[in-house]
Amino acid sequence: MAWTKYQLFLAGLMLITGSINTLSAKWADTFSAKGCYGDAEHEFSHPFLQAVGMFLGEFSCLAAFYILLHIDRRSPEPKMNPGQSFNPLLFLPPAMCDMLGTSIMYVALNMTSASSFQMLRGAVIIFTGLLSVAFLGRRLASSQWLGILITILGLVIVGMADFLNPHGDDSHKLSDVLTGDLLIIMAQIIVAVQMVLEEKFVYKHDVHPLRAVGTEGFFGFFVLSLLLIPMYFIHVGKFGSNPREVLEDALDAFCQIRNQPLIILALLGNTVSIAFFNFAGISVTKEISATTRMVLDSLRTLVIWVVSLLLRWETFHGLQVLGFLVLLAGTALYNGLHRPLLARIPCCAAMVHEEEGSSPGERERLLADGVVQDEES
């Protein structure tokens, strides 16, 4: 069945905004400008402030939800289900996980390349799978265990590419690159905890996805904004990557933005793109399929890598291609993309049905009528 123009638009919007989100964050990291202390130019290294901007973008999804709801209610036949009332504090634990994981990833993005950053985020399926078995009582199919093992192999290959090609990103030392890679993988543990918390406590409620994203963005934005105050006084030595060597110097960031206005363009790109990326991702799942959303998310890794090469932010390394393909295969196996293909082969159809029936606890968050639901597969 051919896609409609609207579906093509949504797929393109998700791919473009998802790519812009990582590329704009990395673009901000490439700038150097004078700060507040009359010193020489230094790199714009403010990961926690960048994370605040990302949460502002997620928070804006809450405004989008109420605007769409208002428009829908004014129509002769309202179709949008606003969902049931719920305790917003349900979103606080996953929002804190999101805040911690995102902050660590932005720190890591300062240390490694944009392509490695995006590829290594694929590690999330390893920890999500293991935690879902431990805490949700889920039984993973054999193909999902195989997908996890293949993903681990892909992560090793991407790590080797960074190790063997330390000058792929000339602005970072090998030790920084490897530290950044490890931080990204560590952050995926926290992201996996967030996903398990959402599934166990949040998504059993009738909550519209834009409202869910916006509520988590609200908590992340205000809590992290308040944390910028103590971060201004916490000395961390050279890890701070700013003249005062503190955890985060927001005032220095604003002075750098004043002296190099293009930085604000990069930060706005990050904030606006995450809002449209969330909206497009939710709409793709509803209008097309969750599988399509996963494929598009994998394709944006390729887009980010190609753009980074064209901008000469990094150099080509064949191992990265192999790592990307292996990671793609692992993600596809874990998410069951092989099942429709095998189901068409007579000798494999029975095996596919048996595999699907052997994991009744395996669930995928689907959208029906714009509402987040859990559906047994």
Short mmCIF file of C-alpha atoms in Angstrom, two decimals, residues 28-319:
data_model
loop_
_atom_site.label_atom_id
_atom_site.label_comp_id
_atom_site.label_asym_id
_atom_site.label_seq_id
_atom_site.Cartn_x
_atom_site.Cartn_y
_atom_site.Cartn_z
CA ALA A 28 27.14 24.32 19.16
CA ASP A 29 30.07 22.32 20.55
CA THR A 30 32.29 23.36 17.62
CA PHE A 31 32.12 27.09 18.42
CA SER A 32 34.74 29.05 20.34
CA ALA A 33 34.08 32.51 21.77
CA LYS A 34 35.14 34.85 24.56
CA GLY A 35 33.31 34.43 27.86
CA CYS A 36 32.58 36.71 30.80
CA TYR A 37 36.07 36.87 32.26
CA GLY A 38 38.06 38.77 29.61
CA ASP A 39 40.09 35.72 28.74
CA ALA A 40 40.91 34.29 25.34
CA GLU A 41 38.36 32.44 23.26
CA HIS A 42 37.44 28.99 24.54
CA GLU A 43 35.17 26.19 23.37
CA PHE A 44 31.45 26.38 23.98
CA SER A 45 31.23 23.42 26.36
CA HIS A 46 27.96 23.71 28.28
CA PRO A 47 26.22 20.31 28.17
CA PHE A 48 23.82 20.93 31.05
CA LEU A 49 22.61 24.21 29.57
CA GLN A 50 22.08 22.39 26.26
CA ALA A 51 20.06 19.74 28.10
CA VAL A 52 17.86 22.51 29.56
CA GLY A 53 17.17 23.67 26.01
CA MET A 54 16.22 20.15 24.95
CA PHE A 55 13.76 19.84 27.85
CA LEU A 56 12.29 23.20 26.87
CA GLY A 57 11.58 21.66 23.47
CA GLU A 58 9.89 18.66 25.10
CA PHE A 59 7.95 21.00 27.41
CA SER A 60 6.59 22.79 24.33
CA CYS A 61 4.84 19.52 23.37
CA LEU A 62 2.47 20.22 26.27
CA ALA A 63 1.48 23.52 24.65
CA ALA A 64 1.04 21.70 21.32
CA PHE A 65 -1.26 19.18 23.03
CA TYR A 66 -3.57 21.87 24.41
CA ILE A 67 -3.59 23.81 21.12
CA LEU A 68 -4.57 20.66 19.16
CA LEU A 69 -7.17 19.79 21.80
CA HIS A 70 -8.66 23.30 21.57
CA ILE A 71 -8.82 23.11 17.76
CA ASP A 72 -10.37 19.64 17.90
CA ARG A 73 -13.06 20.68 20.39
CA ARG A 74 -14.11 23.55 18.11
CA SER A 75 -14.74 21.13 15.24
CA PRO A 76 -18.27 19.74 14.65
CA GLU A 77 -17.10 16.17 15.36
CA PRO A 78 -14.23 16.10 17.89
CA LYS A 79 -11.97 13.07 17.33
CA MET A 80 -9.09 13.69 19.74
CA ASN A 81 -9.16 11.71 22.96
CA PRO A 82 -7.57 13.90 25.67
CA GLY A 83 -7.18 10.88 27.96
CA GLN A 84 -8.08 10.46 31.60
CA SER A 85 -6.97 12.63 34.49
CA PHE A 86 -3.78 11.44 36.14
CA ASN A 87 -1.28 12.40 38.82
CA PRO A 88 1.50 14.35 37.04
CA LEU A 89 3.99 13.15 39.67
CA LEU A 90 3.85 9.75 37.97
CA PHE A 91 6.13 11.30 35.38
CA LEU A 92 8.66 12.61 37.89
CA PRO A 93 10.82 9.42 38.24
CA PRO A 94 11.14 8.81 34.47
CA ALA A 95 11.70 12.55 33.94
CA MET A 96 14.62 12.47 36.41
CA CYS A 97 16.07 9.48 34.55
CA ASP A 98 15.65 11.40 31.28
CA MET A 99 17.35 14.44 32.81
CA LEU A 100 20.34 12.44 34.08
CA GLY A 101 20.70 10.35 30.92
CA THR A 102 20.40 13.35 28.60
CA SER A 103 22.91 15.41 30.60
CA ILE A 104 25.47 12.58 30.50
CA MET A 105 24.96 12.17 26.75
CA TYR A 106 25.51 15.90 26.12
CA VAL A 107 28.72 15.70 28.16
CA ALA A 108 29.75 12.74 26.00
CA LEU A 109 28.88 14.57 22.77
CA ASN A 110 31.52 17.15 23.71
CA MET A 111 34.08 14.34 23.71
CA THR A 112 33.24 12.15 20.72
CA SER A 113 31.88 12.42 17.18
CA ALA A 114 28.21 12.91 16.31
CA SER A 115 28.08 9.65 14.35
CA SER A 116 29.55 7.54 17.17
CA PHE A 117 27.22 9.32 19.58
CA GLN A 118 24.18 8.31 17.53
CA MET A 119 25.37 4.75 16.83
CA LEU A 120 26.27 3.96 20.44
CA ARG A 121 22.81 5.01 21.58
CA GLY A 122 21.69 1.71 20.05
CA ALA A 123 22.99 0.09 23.26
CA VAL A 124 19.67 0.99 24.86
CA ILE A 125 18.01 -2.20 23.57
CA ILE A 126 20.52 -4.33 25.53
CA PHE A 127 19.64 -2.77 28.86
CA THR A 128 15.95 -2.37 28.07
CA GLY A 129 15.73 -6.07 27.24
CA LEU A 130 17.56 -7.18 30.40
CA LEU A 131 15.62 -4.84 32.70
CA SER A 132 12.27 -5.81 31.16
CA VAL A 133 13.05 -9.46 31.93
CA ALA A 134 14.10 -8.63 35.50
CA PHE A 135 11.40 -6.13 36.47
CA LEU A 136 8.49 -6.58 34.05
CA GLY A 137 8.57 -10.38 33.98
CA ARG A 138 8.92 -10.32 30.21
CA ARG A 139 10.10 -13.34 28.24
CA LEU A 140 12.28 -12.40 25.29
CA ALA A 141 12.13 -14.46 22.11
CA SER A 142 15.27 -16.19 20.87
CA SER A 143 15.56 -13.65 18.03
CA GLN A 144 15.59 -10.83 20.58
CA TRP A 145 18.42 -12.42 22.54
CA LEU A 146 20.27 -12.82 19.25
CA GLY A 147 19.55 -9.16 18.47
CA ILE A 148 21.07 -8.15 21.82
CA LEU A 149 24.23 -10.20 21.15
CA ILE A 150 24.58 -8.72 17.64
CA THR A 151 24.10 -5.22 19.08
CA ILE A 152 26.93 -5.85 21.56
CA LEU A 153 29.13 -6.90 18.63
CA GLY A 154 28.17 -3.71 16.78
CA LEU A 155 29.09 -1.57 19.80
CA VAL A 156 32.50 -3.26 20.00
CA ILE A 157 33.12 -2.55 16.29
CA VAL A 158 32.15 1.14 16.64
CA GLY A 159 34.40 1.42 19.70
CA MET A 160 37.27 -0.17 17.75
CA ALA A 161 36.73 2.33 14.94
CA ASP A 162 37.18 5.19 17.42
CA PHE A 163 40.22 3.51 18.96
CA LEU A 164 41.95 2.77 15.63
CA ASN A 165 41.03 6.14 14.13
CA PRO A 166 41.75 8.58 16.99
CA HIS A 167 42.17 11.49 14.57
CA GLY A 168 38.76 10.94 12.98
CA ASP A 169 37.70 13.90 15.07
CA ASP A 170 40.71 16.24 15.23
CA SER A 171 39.31 18.31 18.09
CA HIS A 172 39.40 15.45 20.62
CA LYS A 173 42.14 13.30 22.12
CA LEU A 174 41.81 9.51 22.03
CA SER A 175 41.22 9.39 25.81
CA ASP A 176 38.38 11.92 25.47
CA VAL A 177 36.78 9.97 22.61
CA LEU A 178 36.87 6.66 24.49
CA THR A 179 35.58 8.31 27.68
CA GLY A 180 32.75 9.86 25.68
CA ASP A 181 31.87 6.50 24.14
CA LEU A 182 31.72 4.86 27.58
CA LEU A 183 29.57 7.70 28.95
CA ILE A 184 27.08 7.24 26.10
CA ILE A 185 26.77 3.52 26.87
CA MET A 186 26.39 4.27 30.60
CA ALA A 187 23.65 6.79 29.79
CA GLN A 188 21.73 4.08 27.95
CA ILE A 189 21.38 2.16 31.24
CA ILE A 190 19.59 5.18 32.69
CA VAL A 191 17.45 5.56 29.54
CA ALA A 192 16.51 1.87 29.82
CA VAL A 193 15.45 2.41 33.47
CA GLN A 194 13.34 5.33 32.24
CA MET A 195 11.60 3.13 29.65
CA VAL A 196 10.88 0.39 32.19
CA LEU A 197 9.47 2.95 34.65
CA GLU A 198 7.28 4.44 31.94
CA GLU A 199 5.91 1.05 30.95
CA LYS A 200 5.34 -0.16 34.51
CA PHE A 201 3.82 2.94 36.07
CA VAL A 202 2.88 5.47 33.37
CA TYR A 203 1.64 3.84 30.17
CA LYS A 204 -0.98 1.72 31.88
CA HIS A 205 -2.82 5.04 32.21
CA ASP A 206 -4.79 6.61 29.40
CA VAL A 207 -2.37 9.47 28.59
CA HIS A 208 -2.01 11.27 25.27
CA PRO A 209 1.61 10.91 24.06
CA LEU A 210 2.16 14.65 23.50
CA ARG A 211 0.92 15.27 27.02
CA ALA A 212 3.26 12.59 28.35
CA VAL A 213 6.31 14.03 26.57
CA GLY A 214 5.37 17.57 27.61
CA THR A 215 4.92 16.62 31.28
CA GLU A 216 8.31 14.93 31.42
CA GLY A 217 9.78 17.99 29.68
CA PHE A 218 8.20 20.24 32.32
CA PHE A 219 9.87 18.38 35.19
CA GLY A 220 13.20 18.07 33.37
CA PHE A 221 13.27 21.77 32.41
CA PHE A 222 12.49 23.21 35.84
CA VAL A 223 14.55 20.77 37.92
CA LEU A 224 17.65 21.07 35.71
CA SER A 225 17.26 24.87 35.50
CA LEU A 226 17.34 25.03 39.31
CA LEU A 227 20.33 22.68 39.43
CA LEU A 228 22.31 25.11 37.25
CA ILE A 229 22.62 27.32 40.36
CA PRO A 230 24.60 24.85 42.55
CA MET A 231 26.48 23.63 39.46
CA TYR A 232 27.87 27.19 39.13
CA PHE A 233 29.72 26.71 42.45
CA ILE A 234 30.80 23.04 42.21
CA HIS A 235 34.47 22.85 41.20
CA VAL A 236 35.36 19.77 39.18
CA GLY A 237 38.84 20.65 37.90
CA LYS A 238 39.65 20.16 34.23
CA PHE A 239 36.49 18.09 33.75
CA GLY A 240 34.57 21.37 33.83
CA SER A 241 35.90 22.48 30.40
CA ASN A 242 35.26 26.12 31.27
CA PRO A 243 37.53 28.90 32.63
CA ARG A 244 36.27 28.58 36.23
CA GLU A 245 36.47 24.74 36.09
CA VAL A 246 33.00 24.32 37.58
CA LEU A 247 30.38 21.74 36.67
CA GLU A 248 28.38 24.26 34.61
CA ASP A 249 28.89 27.99 34.14
CA ALA A 250 25.64 29.26 32.63
CA LEU A 251 26.73 32.90 32.87
CA ASP A 252 29.84 32.17 30.81
CA ALA A 253 27.59 30.42 28.25
CA PHE A 254 25.39 33.53 27.89
CA CYS A 255 28.49 35.72 27.46
CA GLN A 256 29.76 33.39 24.74
CA ILE A 257 26.36 33.53 23.03
CA ARG A 258 26.52 37.34 23.13
CA ASN A 259 29.99 37.31 21.55
CA GLN A 260 29.10 34.62 18.98
CA PRO A 261 25.38 34.93 18.06
CA LEU A 262 25.48 31.83 15.84
CA ILE A 263 25.57 29.71 19.01
CA ILE A 264 21.98 30.70 19.79
CA LEU A 265 20.98 29.48 16.32
CA ALA A 266 22.48 26.05 17.11
CA LEU A 267 20.75 25.94 20.51
CA LEU A 268 17.40 26.97 18.99
CA GLY A 269 17.85 24.28 16.35
CA ASN A 270 18.22 21.72 19.13
CA THR A 271 15.19 22.99 21.06
CA VAL A 272 12.82 23.35 18.10
CA SER A 273 13.90 20.10 16.43
CA ILE A 274 13.25 17.95 19.52
CA ALA A 275 9.69 19.29 19.72
CA PHE A 276 8.94 18.51 16.05
CA PHE A 277 10.81 15.20 16.28
CA ASN A 278 8.59 14.03 19.15
CA PHE A 279 5.44 15.15 17.34
CA ALA A 280 6.53 13.51 14.08
CA GLY A 281 7.58 10.28 15.82
CA ILE A 282 4.25 9.96 17.61
CA SER A 283 2.37 10.71 14.38
CA VAL A 284 4.44 8.19 12.35
CA THR A 285 3.62 5.45 14.88
CA LYS A 286 -0.07 6.32 14.67
CA GLU A 287 -0.39 6.95 10.93
CA ILE A 288 2.04 4.29 9.62
CA SER A 289 3.57 1.88 12.16
CA ALA A 290 5.96 1.60 15.11
CA THR A 291 8.26 -0.44 12.85
CA THR A 292 8.51 2.45 10.39
CA ARG A 293 9.41 4.75 13.25
CA MET A 294 12.25 2.43 14.27
CA VAL A 295 13.55 2.24 10.68
CA LEU A 296 13.48 6.04 10.33
CA ASP A 297 15.31 6.40 13.64
CA SER A 298 18.04 4.11 12.29
CA LEU A 299 18.20 6.06 9.02
CA ARG A 300 18.84 9.32 10.85
CA THR A 301 22.04 7.75 12.20
CA LEU A 302 23.16 7.38 8.58
CA VAL A 303 22.14 10.99 7.79
CA ILE A 304 24.08 12.32 10.80
CA TRP A 305 27.16 10.34 9.80
CA VAL A 306 27.08 11.50 6.16
CA VAL A 307 26.53 15.16 7.12
CA SER A 308 29.37 14.98 9.66
CA LEU A 309 31.67 13.68 6.91
CA LEU A 310 30.58 16.41 4.49
CA LEU A 311 31.19 19.09 7.13
CA ARG A 312 34.58 17.50 7.88
CA TRP A 313 33.76 17.10 11.54
CA GLU A 314 35.23 13.60 11.23
CA THR A 315 36.97 11.39 8.69
CA PHE A 316 35.75 8.22 7.02
CA HIS A 317 36.54 4.86 8.60
CA GLY A 318 35.33 1.57 7.11
CA LEU A 319 34.82 0.00 10.53
#
